[in-house]
Amino acid sequence: PLILICLLSFTTKRPIPGCSRDRSDSDFFFQNKRYAFLITEFFTGLLLSDIRAYNDILTVDDKIEVAIGIAEGAKSLQAKLNMSHNDITPRNIVLTEDAESKRLIPKLFDFGHSSFRCDGNPPFLEIDLDAEYCAPETFRGYYSEKSDVFSIAAVLYTMLYGVAPWHVDKLDKLSRFEKIQALKYARAKDLAYNRTGIPSSIVVLLGYALDLDTSSRISLDVLIKSLKNRGININDCPDFNETSRMSLIENEETPERI
């Protein structure tokens, strides 16, 4: 019924009893409760999860461009509705091909877990979330823009390395509680960045975007800016220090970017 009310409120000029609109394209109020909605264009393509087996046909630069598109989609959701997606995984991203440029354009979908900032009591079921792409604070019910940053970085890591960060075998066979415990154990160890051909500047950027501490994780704006620049500026790092830089970088070519 709420979907029908949403469509009617969007398409009709007649007032609907108990329903009012604040913004013409993003939300409505029904019986004094706010409901947010998005109307997207129709699109088709391949799920990112389906093309992972063909990753070798995409260059590292192609994968970074896909990550930029994903991050900009999440930013659009933040700008329009002040909401985070909360379920950014390869299975919720469709890749379409631009007819003119032939570039791969990522499209985010499945907004069933999208919400305003949650501080411990999310308004959705969490049992079907893919825990490998969830930030650690979400295991305590905290969802925000920064948890989306973690998920986007986890998707980029998967594209670059072929597996999710801190991958746990047969995780899908476990209960949600067992998944969380297994991931907590895995994430207590350092994340591996052992594949050649990945620029060191991107390795450092992934480190900041996949930080397990929310306060040290970069923002969505910084993630987008850094992906476009192919590296993070030291002034954008929440807790930059020489030791952390030297532990990830062997050869620094541009002093203003790491």
Short mmCIF file of C-alpha atoms in Angstrom, two decimals:
data_model
loop_
_atom_site.label_atom_id
_atom_site.label_comp_id
_atom_site.label_asym_id
_atom_site.label_seq_id
_atom_site.Cartn_x
_atom_site.Cartn_y
_atom_site.Cartn_z
CA PRO A 1 0.00 0.00 0.00
CA LEU A 2 2.81 2.44 0.74
CA ILE A 3 4.28 1.92 -2.73
CA LEU A 4 0.88 2.71 -4.26
CA ILE A 5 0.57 5.86 -2.11
CA CYS A 6 4.08 6.88 -3.16
CA LEU A 7 3.26 6.49 -6.85
CA LEU A 8 -0.07 8.27 -6.50
CA SER A 9 1.50 11.15 -4.60
CA PHE A 10 4.12 11.46 -7.31
CA THR A 11 1.79 11.32 -10.29
CA THR A 12 -1.50 12.90 -9.21
CA LYS A 13 -2.26 16.54 -8.50
CA ARG A 14 -5.17 15.64 -6.23
CA PRO A 15 -4.58 15.58 -2.47
CA ILE A 16 -4.42 12.14 -0.85
CA PRO A 17 -6.02 11.94 2.62
CA GLY A 18 -3.34 11.79 5.32
CA CYS A 19 -0.53 12.28 2.81
CA SER A 20 1.62 15.37 2.26
CA ARG A 21 4.81 16.16 0.35
CA ASP A 22 7.84 18.13 1.50
CA ARG A 23 10.12 17.65 -1.49
CA SER A 24 8.72 16.79 -4.90
CA ASP A 25 11.06 13.92 -5.69
CA SER A 26 12.29 12.32 -2.50
CA ASP A 27 9.76 11.80 0.29
CA PHE A 28 6.19 12.04 1.53
CA PHE A 29 4.39 11.95 4.85
CA PHE A 30 1.58 9.52 5.53
CA GLN A 31 -0.21 9.43 8.88
CA ASN A 32 2.52 11.66 10.31
CA LYS A 33 5.34 9.30 9.34
CA ARG A 34 8.00 10.16 6.78
CA TYR A 35 8.69 7.78 3.91
CA ALA A 36 11.60 8.36 1.55
CA PHE A 37 11.61 7.10 -2.02
CA LEU A 38 13.64 7.18 -5.22
CA ILE A 39 12.40 6.76 -8.76
CA THR A 40 15.27 5.57 -10.95
CA GLU A 41 15.56 5.14 -14.68
CA PHE A 42 15.10 1.67 -16.13
CA PHE A 43 18.47 0.01 -16.78
CA THR A 44 19.83 -3.38 -17.70
CA GLY A 45 23.29 -4.88 -17.58
CA LEU A 46 25.47 -7.42 -15.82
CA LEU A 47 25.75 -7.78 -12.07
CA LEU A 48 29.23 -6.93 -10.88
CA SER A 49 29.20 -10.22 -8.99
CA ASP A 50 28.63 -12.07 -12.29
CA ILE A 51 31.65 -10.60 -14.07
CA ARG A 52 34.18 -11.16 -11.29
CA ALA A 53 35.30 -14.32 -13.08
CA TYR A 54 36.21 -12.11 -16.07
CA ASN A 55 38.13 -9.56 -14.04
CA ASP A 56 41.19 -9.86 -16.24
CA ILE A 57 39.41 -8.03 -19.07
CA LEU A 58 39.18 -4.93 -16.86
CA THR A 59 42.30 -2.91 -16.20
CA VAL A 60 43.13 -1.56 -12.75
CA ASP A 61 42.09 1.87 -14.03
CA ASP A 62 38.75 0.45 -15.25
CA LYS A 63 38.09 -0.94 -11.76
CA ILE A 64 38.92 2.37 -10.10
CA GLU A 65 36.52 4.14 -12.46
CA VAL A 66 33.80 1.67 -11.51
CA ALA A 67 34.49 2.39 -7.83
CA ILE A 68 34.19 6.13 -8.52
CA GLY A 69 30.76 5.57 -10.07
CA ILE A 70 29.63 3.48 -7.09
CA ALA A 71 30.84 6.14 -4.65
CA GLU A 72 29.11 8.91 -6.62
CA GLY A 73 25.88 6.88 -6.54
CA ALA A 74 26.13 6.61 -2.76
CA LYS A 75 26.86 10.33 -2.59
CA SER A 76 23.74 11.07 -4.63
CA LEU A 77 21.66 9.08 -2.16
CA GLN A 78 23.20 11.08 0.68
CA ALA A 79 22.55 14.39 -1.09
CA LYS A 80 18.94 13.63 -2.04
CA LEU A 81 17.70 11.84 1.06
CA ASN A 82 20.48 12.07 3.65
CA MET A 83 20.49 8.27 3.68
CA SER A 84 23.14 5.59 3.43
CA HIS A 85 22.69 2.55 1.20
CA ASN A 86 23.91 0.00 3.81
CA ASP A 87 24.11 -2.94 1.38
CA ILE A 88 26.76 -2.07 -1.20
CA THR A 89 28.08 -5.38 -2.53
CA PRO A 90 28.96 -6.75 -6.00
CA ARG A 91 25.50 -8.36 -6.17
CA ASN A 92 23.79 -4.94 -5.82
CA ILE A 93 25.70 -3.20 -8.60
CA VAL A 94 24.77 -3.43 -12.28
CA LEU A 95 27.29 -2.49 -14.96
CA THR A 96 25.91 -0.93 -18.13
CA GLU A 97 27.88 0.20 -21.16
CA ASP A 98 27.67 3.79 -22.34
CA ALA A 99 26.67 3.69 -26.01
CA GLU A 100 29.05 6.45 -27.11
CA SER A 101 32.14 6.15 -24.91
CA LYS A 102 31.81 2.37 -24.33
CA ARG A 103 32.68 3.04 -20.67
CA LEU A 104 31.23 0.78 -18.00
CA ILE A 105 28.72 2.70 -15.89
CA PRO A 106 27.89 1.19 -12.47
CA LYS A 107 24.33 1.52 -11.16
CA LEU A 108 23.43 0.96 -7.52
CA PHE A 109 20.14 -0.78 -6.80
CA ASP A 110 18.34 -2.70 -4.02
CA PHE A 111 17.62 0.09 -1.57
CA GLY A 112 15.75 -2.18 0.84
CA HIS A 113 18.29 -1.53 3.61
CA SER A 114 18.76 2.19 2.97
CA SER A 115 18.09 4.38 5.96
CA PHE A 116 18.94 7.56 7.78
CA ARG A 117 21.87 7.37 10.17
CA CYS A 118 21.36 4.50 12.63
CA ASP A 119 22.87 4.57 16.10
CA GLY A 120 22.17 1.07 17.32
CA ASN A 121 18.63 0.27 16.18
CA PRO A 122 18.37 -0.14 12.39
CA PRO A 123 14.85 -0.11 10.92
CA PHE A 124 15.50 -3.17 8.74
CA LEU A 125 16.40 -6.84 9.04
CA GLU A 126 20.15 -7.47 8.92
CA ILE A 127 20.13 -11.23 8.44
CA ASP A 128 20.42 -11.04 4.63
CA LEU A 129 23.28 -8.52 4.54
CA ASP A 130 26.58 -9.76 3.13
CA ALA A 131 28.73 -9.49 6.25
CA GLU A 132 32.06 -9.48 4.36
CA TYR A 133 31.16 -6.07 2.91
CA CYS A 134 29.80 -4.65 6.17
CA ALA A 135 31.82 -2.24 8.29
CA PRO A 136 32.51 -3.52 11.83
CA GLU A 137 30.36 -0.86 13.51
CA THR A 138 27.31 -2.18 11.64
CA PHE A 139 27.56 -5.39 13.69
CA ARG A 140 26.48 -3.19 16.61
CA GLY A 141 23.68 -1.57 14.60
CA TYR A 142 25.54 1.63 13.59
CA TYR A 143 25.04 2.63 9.95
CA SER A 144 26.21 5.86 8.34
CA GLU A 145 27.98 7.36 5.33
CA LYS A 146 31.26 5.95 6.63
CA SER A 147 29.91 2.41 6.69
CA ASP A 148 29.13 2.87 2.98
CA VAL A 149 32.74 4.04 2.49
CA PHE A 150 33.95 0.74 3.96
CA SER A 151 31.61 -1.24 1.68
CA ILE A 152 32.70 0.65 -1.47
CA ALA A 153 36.35 0.08 -0.60
CA ALA A 154 35.60 -3.60 0.02
CA VAL A 155 34.05 -3.86 -3.45
CA LEU A 156 37.11 -2.18 -5.01
CA TYR A 157 39.39 -4.55 -3.07
CA THR A 158 37.36 -7.48 -4.43
CA MET A 159 37.74 -6.20 -7.99
CA LEU A 160 41.49 -5.75 -7.56
CA TYR A 161 42.33 -8.92 -5.60
CA GLY A 162 39.56 -11.35 -6.53
CA VAL A 163 38.25 -11.87 -2.99
CA ALA A 164 36.60 -9.71 -0.35
CA PRO A 165 38.91 -8.17 2.26
CA TRP A 166 39.58 -10.50 5.20
CA HIS A 167 37.84 -13.25 3.22
CA VAL A 168 36.49 -16.18 5.22
CA ASP A 169 35.81 -19.47 3.41
CA LYS A 170 32.28 -20.90 3.51
CA LEU A 171 30.96 -17.85 5.35
CA ASP A 172 27.55 -18.29 3.72
CA LYS A 173 27.13 -21.59 5.58
CA LEU A 174 27.23 -19.86 8.97
CA SER A 175 24.56 -18.12 11.01
CA ARG A 176 24.76 -14.34 11.24
CA PHE A 177 26.22 -14.57 14.74
CA GLU A 178 28.86 -17.06 13.55
CA LYS A 179 29.66 -14.85 10.54
CA ILE A 180 30.27 -11.85 12.79
CA GLN A 181 32.50 -13.85 15.12
CA ALA A 182 34.47 -15.30 12.19
CA LEU A 183 34.98 -11.86 10.65
CA LYS A 184 36.02 -10.33 13.98
CA TYR A 185 38.69 -13.01 14.24
CA ALA A 186 39.82 -12.50 10.62
CA ARG A 187 39.90 -8.71 10.93
CA ALA A 188 42.14 -8.92 13.99
CA LYS A 189 44.94 -9.70 11.52
CA ASP A 190 46.52 -7.29 9.03
CA LEU A 191 44.86 -7.16 5.62
CA ALA A 192 46.91 -8.65 2.79
CA TYR A 193 47.92 -6.46 -0.17
CA ASN A 194 50.12 -8.96 -1.95
CA ARG A 195 49.27 -8.64 -5.63
CA THR A 196 51.65 -6.90 -7.98
CA GLY A 197 50.39 -4.27 -10.40
CA ILE A 198 48.29 -2.37 -7.87
CA PRO A 199 49.60 1.21 -7.44
CA SER A 200 50.93 1.84 -3.95
CA SER A 201 48.84 5.01 -3.75
CA ILE A 202 45.68 2.91 -4.17
CA VAL A 203 46.88 0.46 -1.51
CA VAL A 204 47.24 3.34 0.95
CA LEU A 205 43.83 4.71 -0.02
CA LEU A 206 42.24 1.31 0.58
CA GLY A 207 43.88 1.23 4.00
CA TYR A 208 42.19 4.46 5.00
CA ALA A 209 38.81 3.51 3.50
CA LEU A 210 38.85 0.04 5.11
CA ASP A 211 39.95 1.33 8.52
CA LEU A 212 38.12 -0.66 11.19
CA ASP A 213 37.92 2.46 13.35
CA THR A 214 35.16 4.77 12.13
CA SER A 215 36.90 7.87 13.44
CA SER A 216 40.00 7.07 11.36
CA ARG A 217 38.10 6.13 8.20
CA ILE A 218 37.93 8.73 5.44
CA SER A 219 34.67 10.38 4.41
CA LEU A 220 32.74 9.69 1.21
CA ASP A 221 33.84 13.03 -0.28
CA VAL A 222 37.50 12.25 0.41
CA LEU A 223 37.08 8.76 -1.07
CA ILE A 224 35.66 10.16 -4.31
CA LYS A 225 38.31 12.88 -4.54
CA SER A 226 41.12 10.42 -3.82
CA LEU A 227 39.90 7.83 -6.32
CA LYS A 228 39.76 10.49 -9.02
CA ASN A 229 43.26 11.66 -8.11
CA ARG A 230 44.46 8.04 -7.90
CA GLY A 231 45.76 8.69 -4.39
CA ILE A 232 44.94 10.38 -1.12
CA ASN A 233 46.36 13.76 -0.15
CA ILE A 234 48.10 13.64 3.22
CA ASN A 235 46.02 16.61 4.38
CA ASP A 236 42.85 14.51 3.94
CA CYS A 237 44.12 11.65 6.12
CA PRO A 238 42.40 11.52 9.53
CA ASP A 239 45.50 10.30 11.38
CA PHE A 240 48.41 10.59 8.96
CA ASN A 241 51.83 9.72 10.33
CA GLU A 242 55.17 8.86 8.80
CA THR A 243 55.25 5.33 10.20
CA SER A 244 51.94 4.32 8.62
CA ARG A 245 52.98 5.83 5.30
CA MET A 246 56.32 4.02 5.21
CA SER A 247 54.70 0.71 6.14
CA LEU A 248 52.68 0.78 2.90
CA ILE A 249 54.79 2.80 0.46
CA GLU A 250 58.17 1.77 -0.83
CA ASN A 251 58.62 4.38 -3.54
CA GLU A 252 56.93 7.76 -3.31
CA GLU A 253 56.83 9.56 -6.64
CA THR A 254 54.68 12.58 -5.74
CA PRO A 255 55.25 14.12 -2.30
CA GLU A 256 51.85 15.78 -2.14
CA ARG A 257 49.95 12.51 -2.66
CA ILE A 258 50.35 9.09 -1.09
#
